[in-house]
Amino acid sequence: MVTIKDIAKMANVSVATVSNALNGKESVKPKTKEQILKLAKELNYVPNSIAQGLVKNSTKTINIVISGPSSFNLFSNPNFFQLVRSITIYLDKIGYYVLLSIIDMDEELQKIPRIAQSRSSDALILLGSRRSNDELIAMINRINIPTLVIDRGTFKEDIVTVSVDNQKCTYLATRHLLEMGHRRIGFLGEIPGYRLAEERLEGYRQALDEEGIPYDESIVIKGDYYQESGLVGIRQLLAHAVPRPTAVTIANDLMALGAIEGIEQEGLRIPEDISIIGCDNIPNLHLLKVPLSTVSIPFSEIGRLAAKKAVGILEGNDQLPRQIMLTPELRIRSSVNGI
Amino acid sequence: MVTIKDIAKMANVSVATVSNALNGKESVKPKTKEQILKLAKELNYVPNSIAQGLVKNSTKTINIVISGPSSFNLFSNPNFFQLVRSITIYLDKIGYYVLLSIIDMDEELQKIPRIAQSRSSDALILLGSRRSNDELIAMINRINIPTLVIDRGTFKEDIVTVSVDNQKCTYLATRHLLEMGHRRIGFLGEIPGYRLAEERLEGYRQALDEEGIPYDESIVIKGDYYQESGLVGIRQLLAHAVPRPTAVTIANDLMALGAIEGIEQEGLRIPEDISIIGCDNIPNLHLLKVPLSTVSIPFSEIGRLAAKKAVGILEGNDQLPRQIMLTPELRIRSSVNGI
DNA sequence: CTGAAAGCGCTTACAG
DNA sequence: CTGAAAGCGCTTACAG
């Protein structure tokens, strides 16, 4: 491992001068600088980022923290990858490192502040937590480095966040169902206390409201946003709801995938017997046996903006609003029939 | 930020003693130790991992380096996520950090050694590179920390690697086609110089050989393993091959997805007019309009073993073989017809 | 323009 | 059992 000391010795100067030269300080005599740079190149010198980090109290790394449910086989949300990918690409380009932590939901409240305190990163981007806003805020307040929450709901509090307008997602989806003539519309994906889910439920409600259709909780079904719960949930809905809905707004595509199976198992056809619409626009929906209509969420943009915002805060030139909310778009395919 | 110094002051001992106590050294008097531990807890002390890293010359972090093509929108391989996820989960559990780097293929040969030299991680896990074995080995030899290559082909050289038996993948796939009565079988996904792709082509060849069917390069089509090239490739095959194949072995599922579209665009049906089989077993293939038969690759296991192996090497208790090769399994769905 | 010195927060022999 | 000292590889005032 070649260090600044080696170069100093060979160039017959002090380590301070080497450091200054390497960092492009004006004070170094051009001749000296040139010599040092040449040596560094020859010796293939790369600064030890750990040592730099210690003295600068900055690691140029941002930690993406994904909280998942304890049974990790369930943890297969393709959106996370898009998010992680766009964050990483942005950060890599500007010379930042990205740390990735996947932590068990049960431990997140203790673990995330520890991660921050270990100083292994300069900022945190939180992803996937199902905690209530209050719990999340209490935790973030204990964290001593900039922390963003992404792909979640809105916060009244002064949290830095970038996400989609969740309410609008399901509003758009339900509106589409309404426009296709449906009146009896179910909802799949309720999670009380989890803000994102509450907002998606709210969008559904809002669309019904506008049409004067009363909210019927007997056709609002819980679902944990994973595929299996879509299967279970839709079967439950189909088995018990009287009269049976002609359409259902499903809070995300993963559950819609499960629902496609569940509906098939019940011997029903989509969209002839029942229409469904999802949310997220995960890849390759057009190739499904039932090309799924859905609402598209700009995950790559969320990731990119989150990364940009984090760096902006760290470098003191942040121009972006504290809370960024992106707009979803309806994507009509063929899982919704007119009636 | 509370440091070891703060605790030392409050406990009226030296920092050395605090350090020893915190690290569970036997030498510290139980009474002293207890007091220090109590203080640390109260003050919510978390060691500065950067400082520890500097003195120990170890960061307890492993860097997953994904090389992708320069146009990153193409870079959407769901397998990478499975791999990253399983590595991260394993590593998180045992207190390791994981750094994630996504780098442009054009720069990988320069950038990866620099990453290693920056000492931001203790080991590298390389993923997604399309370089020739020779180039890769030359690069790895310049790297001064343990480096594994995963999800790739075999190496004759003494490289640490974990992957699937690629040749067997396509051998199994093609064998299945053969058993279903096909004789005129195309191949989609040739990339000369890229070992993984060569091995998959070889598996196809082997299966044909065993049946005495001559290799016909006019029905072996290039494909870059991304979806779009599956679409383009299959159309090319369909347009030019005489006689037209009754089946085609496609080197991965992503291209098979593209091929499904391409075949549709050509006005043909799967499997009535043409049978296809993929490789990888990406999620939710059973929900496609054409439930895709494929060969399953144990990505999670590859990731887990890679992580385990890396840590084993780092901690000097590695029991695993230098080169680990996992076995694929045929997954029959309904994209292959008998004839 | 250059270098000696201090310091970032820790760990590790080693002397007592 | 405890503490003084050195050191990990760097950067940053500051004196000259």
Coordinates of N, CA and C (backbone and C1' of nucleotides) in Angstrom, one line a residue, chain A residues 3-4 19 23 45 48 52 55, chain D residues 7-14:
Chain A
T3 N 1.5 5.1 0.5 CA 0.9 6.2 1.2 C 1.6 7.5 0.8
I4 N 1.0 8.5 1.4 CA 1.5 9.9 1.2 C 2.9 10.0 1.7
S19 N 0.2 16.3 0.4 CA -1.2 16.4 0.6 C -1.7 17.6 -0.1
N23 N -4.2 17.7 -3.4 CA -5.5 18.3 -3.3 C -5.6 19.6 -4.1
Y45 N -0.8 5.6 -6.7 CA -1.3 6.0 -5.4 C -2.8 6.3 -5.5
N48 N -6.2 6.8 0.9 CA -7.0 5.9 1.8 C -8.2 6.7 2.2
Q52 N -8.9 9.7 5.2 CA -9.5 10.9 4.8 C -10.8 11.2 5.6
V55 N -10.3 12.3 9.3 CA -9.9 13.7 9.5 C -11.0 14.7 9.1
Chain D
dG7 P 5.6 5.2 16.3 O5' 4.3 4.8 15.6 C5' 3.7 3.5 15.9 C4' 2.4 3.4 15.2 C3' 2.3 4.3 14.0 O3' 1.7 3.5 12.9 C1' 0.5 4.8 15.4
dC8 P 2.0 3.8 11.4 O5' 0.7 3.3 10.7 C5' -0.1 2.2 11.2 C4' -1.5 2.5 10.8 C3' -1.7 3.5 9.7 O3' -1.8 2.8 8.5 C1' -3.2 4.0 11.5
dG9 P -0.8 3.2 7.2 O5' -1.5 4.4 6.6 C5' -2.8 4.3 6.1 C4' -3.3 5.7 5.8 C3' -2.4 6.5 4.9 O3' -3.2 7.0 3.8 C1' -3.0 7.7 6.8
dC10 P -2.7 8.0 2.8 O5' -3.1 9.3 3.5 C5' -4.1 10.1 3.0 C4' -4.8 10.8 4.1 C3' -4.7 12.3 3.9 O3' -5.7 12.8 3.1 C1' -4.5 11.6 6.2
dT11 P -5.5 14.3 2.4 O5' -5.9 15.2 3.6 C5' -7.2 15.1 4.2 C4' -7.3 16.2 5.3 C3' -7.1 17.6 4.8 O3' -8.1 18.4 5.4 C1' -5.6 17.2 6.6
dT12 P -8.4 19.9 4.8 O5' -8.1 20.8 6.1 C5' -8.2 20.2 7.4 C4' -7.5 21.1 8.3 C3' -7.3 22.6 7.8 O3' -7.5 23.4 9.0 C1' -5.2 21.7 8.4
dA13 P -8.1 24.9 8.7 O5' -6.8 25.7 8.4 C5' -6.5 26.9 9.0 C4' -6.0 26.6 10.4 C3' -5.0 27.8 10.9 O3' -5.1 28.0 12.3 C1' -3.8 25.8 10.5
dC14 P -4.6 29.4 12.8 O5' -3.0 29.3 12.8 C5' -2.4 28.2 13.5 C4' -0.9 28.2 13.3 C3' -0.3 29.6 13.0 O3' 0.8 29.8 13.8 C1' 0.3 28.1 11.3

